[in-house]
Short mmCIF file of C-alpha atoms in Angstrom, two decimals:
data_model
loop_
_atom_site.label_atom_id
_atom_site.label_comp_id
_atom_site.label_asym_id
_atom_site.label_seq_id
_atom_site.Cartn_x
_atom_site.Cartn_y
_atom_site.Cartn_z
CA MET A 1 -154.54 38.02 43.00
CA LEU A 2 -152.69 35.25 41.40
CA GLN A 3 -148.89 35.37 42.43
CA ALA A 4 -146.47 33.57 39.94
CA VAL A 5 -143.57 31.59 41.92
CA LEU A 6 -140.67 30.94 39.75
CA ASN A 7 -138.34 29.09 40.66
CA GLY A 8 -138.28 27.47 43.78
CA SER A 9 -135.44 25.35 45.35
CA TRP A 10 -136.06 23.29 42.31
CA PRO A 11 -132.62 21.83 41.06
CA ALA A 12 -131.57 23.09 37.77
CA ASP A 13 -132.36 20.12 36.04
CA ALA A 14 -135.77 19.79 37.40
CA HIS A 15 -137.19 21.16 34.38
CA PRO A 16 -135.82 21.74 31.22
CA LEU A 17 -136.78 25.30 31.80
CA LEU A 18 -136.60 26.21 35.34
CA PRO A 19 -135.09 29.52 35.32
CA VAL A 20 -132.19 29.98 37.53
CA THR A 21 -130.26 32.73 35.95
CA PRO A 22 -131.51 36.49 36.97
CA ARG A 23 -131.50 36.80 32.57
CA ASP A 24 -133.78 33.53 32.54
CA LEU A 25 -136.03 35.23 36.45
CA ALA A 26 -136.73 38.45 34.36
CA ARG A 27 -138.21 36.74 31.22
CA ALA A 28 -139.87 33.97 33.31
CA ALA A 29 -141.13 37.71 35.23
CA ARG A 30 -141.85 38.99 31.88
CA ALA A 31 -143.93 36.68 30.19
CA VAL A 32 -146.40 36.32 33.48
CA SER A 33 -146.55 39.55 33.53
CA GLU A 34 -148.22 40.00 29.69
CA LEU A 35 -150.81 37.47 31.54
CA LYS A 36 -152.14 39.78 34.01
CA VAL A 37 -149.82 38.52 37.07
CA SER A 38 -148.47 41.98 39.81
CA SER A 39 -146.55 39.52 41.63
CA VAL A 40 -143.81 37.48 41.54
CA HIS A 41 -141.27 34.94 43.82
CA VAL A 42 -138.27 33.87 42.97
CA HIS A 43 -135.61 31.86 45.13
CA PRO A 44 -132.21 33.49 43.72
CA ARG A 45 -128.54 31.29 42.75
CA ASP A 46 -125.34 31.96 42.91
CA PRO A 47 -123.59 31.53 40.09
CA SER A 48 -122.85 27.46 41.00
CA GLY A 49 -126.76 27.42 40.47
CA LEU A 50 -127.06 27.09 44.67
CA GLU A 51 -130.17 29.02 46.38
CA THR A 52 -128.81 32.34 48.19
CA LEU A 53 -129.27 35.31 50.59
CA ASP A 54 -125.97 36.74 49.22
CA PRO A 55 -126.48 40.75 49.00
CA VAL A 56 -124.48 41.01 45.78
CA PHE A 57 -126.90 37.74 43.94
CA VAL A 58 -130.02 38.83 45.46
CA GLY A 59 -129.38 42.19 44.20
CA ASP A 60 -128.73 41.66 41.39
CA THR A 61 -131.43 39.07 40.39
CA VAL A 62 -134.35 41.93 41.70
CA ALA A 63 -132.80 44.28 39.93
CA ALA A 64 -133.28 42.02 36.57
CA ILE A 65 -136.97 41.31 37.41
CA ARG A 66 -137.48 44.87 37.99
CA ALA A 67 -135.26 46.61 34.87
CA GLN A 68 -137.64 44.14 32.57
CA VAL A 69 -140.97 44.77 34.49
CA PRO A 70 -140.97 48.27 36.97
CA ALA A 71 -144.44 47.77 38.53
CA MET A 72 -144.17 43.79 39.40
CA GLU A 73 -143.84 43.32 43.41
CA ILE A 74 -140.33 41.13 43.56
CA GLY A 75 -140.55 38.91 46.35
CA VAL A 76 -138.11 36.76 47.85
CA THR A 77 -137.33 33.64 50.33
CA THR A 78 -135.36 33.68 53.90
CA GLY A 79 -135.70 29.82 54.14
CA ARG A 80 -134.03 28.18 57.20
CA TRP A 81 -132.55 25.63 54.70
CA ILE A 82 -129.83 28.20 52.84
CA GLU A 83 -128.95 29.73 55.47
CA ARG A 84 -129.28 28.01 59.46
CA ASP A 85 -127.73 30.88 61.68
CA PRO A 86 -131.17 33.24 62.44
CA ARG A 87 -128.62 35.81 62.70
CA LYS A 88 -127.05 35.60 59.20
CA ARG A 89 -130.21 35.75 57.69
CA ILE A 90 -131.33 38.94 59.89
CA GLU A 91 -127.82 40.41 58.59
CA ALA A 92 -129.13 39.18 54.59
CA VAL A 93 -132.42 41.16 55.15
CA LEU A 94 -130.62 44.09 57.07
CA ALA A 95 -128.12 44.74 53.86
CA TRP A 96 -130.68 44.08 51.28
CA GLY A 97 -132.05 47.12 52.28
CA HIS A 98 -128.97 49.41 50.90
CA LEU A 99 -129.62 47.48 47.42
CA GLY A 100 -131.76 50.26 45.79
CA VAL A 101 -133.55 48.53 42.31
CA GLY A 102 -131.81 46.17 43.71
CA LYS A 103 -134.09 45.74 46.88
CA PRO A 104 -137.07 43.21 46.81
CA ASP A 105 -140.31 44.44 47.89
CA VAL A 106 -141.04 41.51 49.94
CA CYS A 107 -139.83 38.66 51.97
CA SER A 108 -141.28 35.37 53.02
CA VAL A 109 -140.38 34.62 56.34
CA ASN A 110 -141.54 30.87 57.83
CA VAL A 111 -143.28 31.09 61.30
CA HIS A 112 -141.67 27.59 61.67
CA GLU A 113 -138.49 29.06 61.57
CA LYS A 114 -135.74 29.99 64.84
CA GLY A 115 -135.71 33.36 65.22
CA TRP A 116 -138.29 33.83 62.61
CA VAL A 117 -140.17 37.52 64.84
CA ASP A 118 -136.13 38.93 64.35
CA VAL A 119 -136.31 38.44 61.04
CA CYS A 120 -139.66 39.96 60.16
CA ALA A 121 -138.22 43.08 62.29
CA ALA A 122 -134.87 43.46 60.36
CA ALA A 123 -136.99 43.48 56.81
CA ARG A 124 -139.63 46.25 58.33
CA SER A 125 -136.43 48.28 59.59
CA VAL A 126 -135.53 48.73 56.18
CA GLY A 127 -138.69 48.68 54.54
CA ILE A 128 -139.22 45.21 53.07
CA GLY A 129 -143.03 43.47 53.05
CA ILE A 130 -143.31 40.41 55.36
CA GLU A 131 -144.87 37.27 53.52
CA LEU A 132 -145.59 35.06 56.78
CA GLY A 133 -145.11 31.44 55.95
CA VAL A 134 -147.87 29.12 57.80
CA TRP A 135 -147.06 25.78 56.89
CA THR A 136 -149.80 23.66 60.01
CA SER A 137 -152.29 24.28 62.45
CA GLY A 138 -149.44 24.47 64.99
CA ASP A 139 -148.08 27.32 63.41
CA ALA A 140 -151.26 29.04 63.12
CA VAL A 141 -151.50 29.23 66.16
CA THR A 142 -147.69 29.92 66.49
CA LEU A 143 -149.26 33.37 64.76
CA ARG A 144 -152.38 34.01 66.64
CA VAL A 145 -150.26 34.20 69.86
CA ASN A 146 -147.66 35.92 68.56
CA GLY A 147 -149.74 38.54 66.53
CA VAL A 148 -149.02 39.44 62.88
CA PRO A 149 -145.73 41.55 63.16
CA PRO A 150 -145.94 45.06 61.70
CA GLY A 151 -145.03 45.33 57.77
CA THR A 152 -146.43 41.97 57.17
CA THR A 153 -148.15 42.34 53.79
CA ARG A 154 -150.37 38.46 53.43
CA VAL A 155 -150.10 35.34 55.12
CA LEU A 156 -148.86 32.43 53.34
CA ALA A 157 -151.15 29.49 53.93
CA GLU A 158 -149.60 26.24 52.52
CA SER A 159 -150.82 22.86 52.14
CA THR A 160 -147.81 20.45 52.48
CA VAL A 161 -149.66 17.41 52.02
CA THR A 162 -149.49 17.15 48.33
CA ASP A 163 -152.01 13.91 48.43
CA PRO A 164 -154.47 15.50 46.29
CA SER A 165 -157.27 13.64 48.05
CA THR A 166 -156.17 14.82 51.09
CA ALA A 167 -154.74 18.63 50.28
CA VAL A 168 -157.60 20.91 49.86
CA ALA A 169 -158.54 18.92 53.53
CA GLU A 170 -155.17 19.96 54.89
CA GLY A 171 -155.13 23.56 53.00
CA LEU A 172 -158.82 24.23 55.08
CA ARG A 173 -157.59 22.85 58.37
CA VAL A 174 -154.57 26.01 58.06
CA LEU A 175 -157.38 28.45 56.93
CA ARG A 176 -159.71 27.69 60.45
CA ALA A 177 -156.62 27.88 62.32
CA LEU A 178 -155.69 31.05 61.32
CA GLY A 179 -159.11 32.74 61.61
CA SER A 180 -159.50 36.33 61.10
CA MET A 181 -156.38 38.35 60.08
CA PRO A 182 -155.97 41.92 59.76
CA VAL A 183 -153.87 41.50 56.07
CA PRO A 184 -154.51 39.18 52.94
CA ILE A 185 -153.97 35.27 53.03
CA LEU A 186 -152.90 33.27 49.78
CA LEU A 187 -153.93 29.86 50.14
CA HIS A 188 -151.92 27.08 48.09
CA GLY A 189 -150.08 23.76 47.78
CA GLU A 190 -147.41 22.28 46.02
CA ASP A 191 -146.66 18.87 43.85
CA THR A 192 -149.66 16.82 43.17
CA GLY A 193 -151.80 18.87 45.71
CA ALA A 194 -150.83 22.19 44.33
CA TRP A 195 -153.38 22.13 41.26
CA PRO A 196 -156.37 21.19 43.70
CA VAL A 197 -155.37 23.94 46.28
CA LEU A 198 -155.65 26.63 44.00
CA GLU A 199 -158.87 25.29 42.68
CA GLN A 200 -160.00 26.12 46.12
CA ALA A 201 -158.17 29.21 46.74
CA MET A 202 -160.46 30.22 44.09
CA MET A 203 -163.77 29.16 44.93
CA LEU A 204 -162.93 30.62 48.68
CA GLY A 205 -162.25 33.85 47.01
CA VAL A 206 -158.52 34.50 48.38
CA ASP A 207 -155.20 34.56 47.06
CA THR A 208 -153.30 31.80 45.36
CA ARG A 209 -150.60 31.22 43.76
CA ILE A 210 -148.53 29.06 40.90
CA GLY A 211 -145.34 28.63 38.87
CA PHE A 212 -142.76 26.37 39.24
CA GLU A 213 -142.13 26.68 43.15
CA ASP A 214 -145.58 24.72 43.62
CA VAL A 215 -146.04 22.29 40.83
CA LEU A 216 -144.09 21.29 37.24
CA VAL A 217 -146.67 19.94 35.65
CA THR A 218 -150.31 21.24 34.31
CA PRO A 219 -153.82 19.92 35.94
CA GLU A 220 -153.75 17.43 33.09
CA GLY A 221 -149.95 15.78 34.12
CA TYR A 222 -148.18 17.04 31.50
CA LEU A 223 -144.32 19.13 31.88
CA ALA A 224 -145.13 22.74 31.54
CA ALA A 225 -143.34 24.40 29.32
CA GLY A 226 -143.10 27.39 31.45
CA ASN A 227 -144.27 29.54 34.01
CA ASP A 228 -146.75 31.17 31.57
CA HIS A 229 -147.81 28.30 30.25
CA LEU A 230 -148.73 27.48 33.83
CA VAL A 231 -150.67 30.90 35.02
CA SER A 232 -152.65 30.15 31.65
CA GLU A 233 -153.80 26.47 33.23
CA ALA A 234 -155.09 28.97 36.77
CA TRP A 235 -157.07 31.56 34.51
CA ASP A 236 -158.52 28.88 32.94
CA ILE A 237 -159.60 27.37 36.04
CA ARG A 238 -160.31 30.56 37.28
CA ARG A 239 -163.03 31.13 34.00
CA LYS A 240 -164.52 28.01 34.06
CA LEU A 241 -165.45 28.58 37.96
CA ARG A 242 -166.43 31.99 36.99
CA SER A 243 -169.31 29.81 34.19
CA SER A 244 -169.87 27.32 37.11
CA GLY A 245 -171.64 30.33 39.10
CA TYR A 246 -169.03 31.07 41.95
CA ARG A 247 -168.29 34.92 41.82
CA ILE A 248 -164.68 35.43 41.86
#
């Protein structure tokens, strides 16, 4: 699976085509769906452009995307940097369960954040799947000790090392620390490490992702013309690997 991560935590002026509003995120989701992407991850914003867990704005964003691409899996974040209080994060997730067409299909929960187990339990209780963010080998050990929570859709193995010469090695360390998981693992990098890690994930035959959340430029270093441009570049890498003999 190739997931598209449409905006992330970037400020609105980080890229001239960064989708922030529900309408723009819906358009971006439709564009990547035409490239055979079936899952998107977004960071909803409030009217001032700030990331938010507020059910009103989360619901508006998810509903707008669903209206454009009804079959798309739509995921949102529960990041601590948006709301530091785990109790309020739990309250937000519980409220998402009552949003109807605005209810996310999945939400990402980072294993290193305080209260992550309870946030996962809240998501499961309202029928929202869980993407577990594992940023380090230590996070992987924490997950193995605690066990994968019920309702988990996938584990996100995230190489947070941006140096392209070491990003892949860090991603592989996280994968080794995770070991065998009862759910799919999605491996990805960020910034200048995004493209090398994506290529490594494809060579390993595991799920990966691409989009403005992770990187704003193409593999050649040019400013991307949109999330669909980044997705097209990812598929090109996959085709080249297949032509080189990789069975992916």
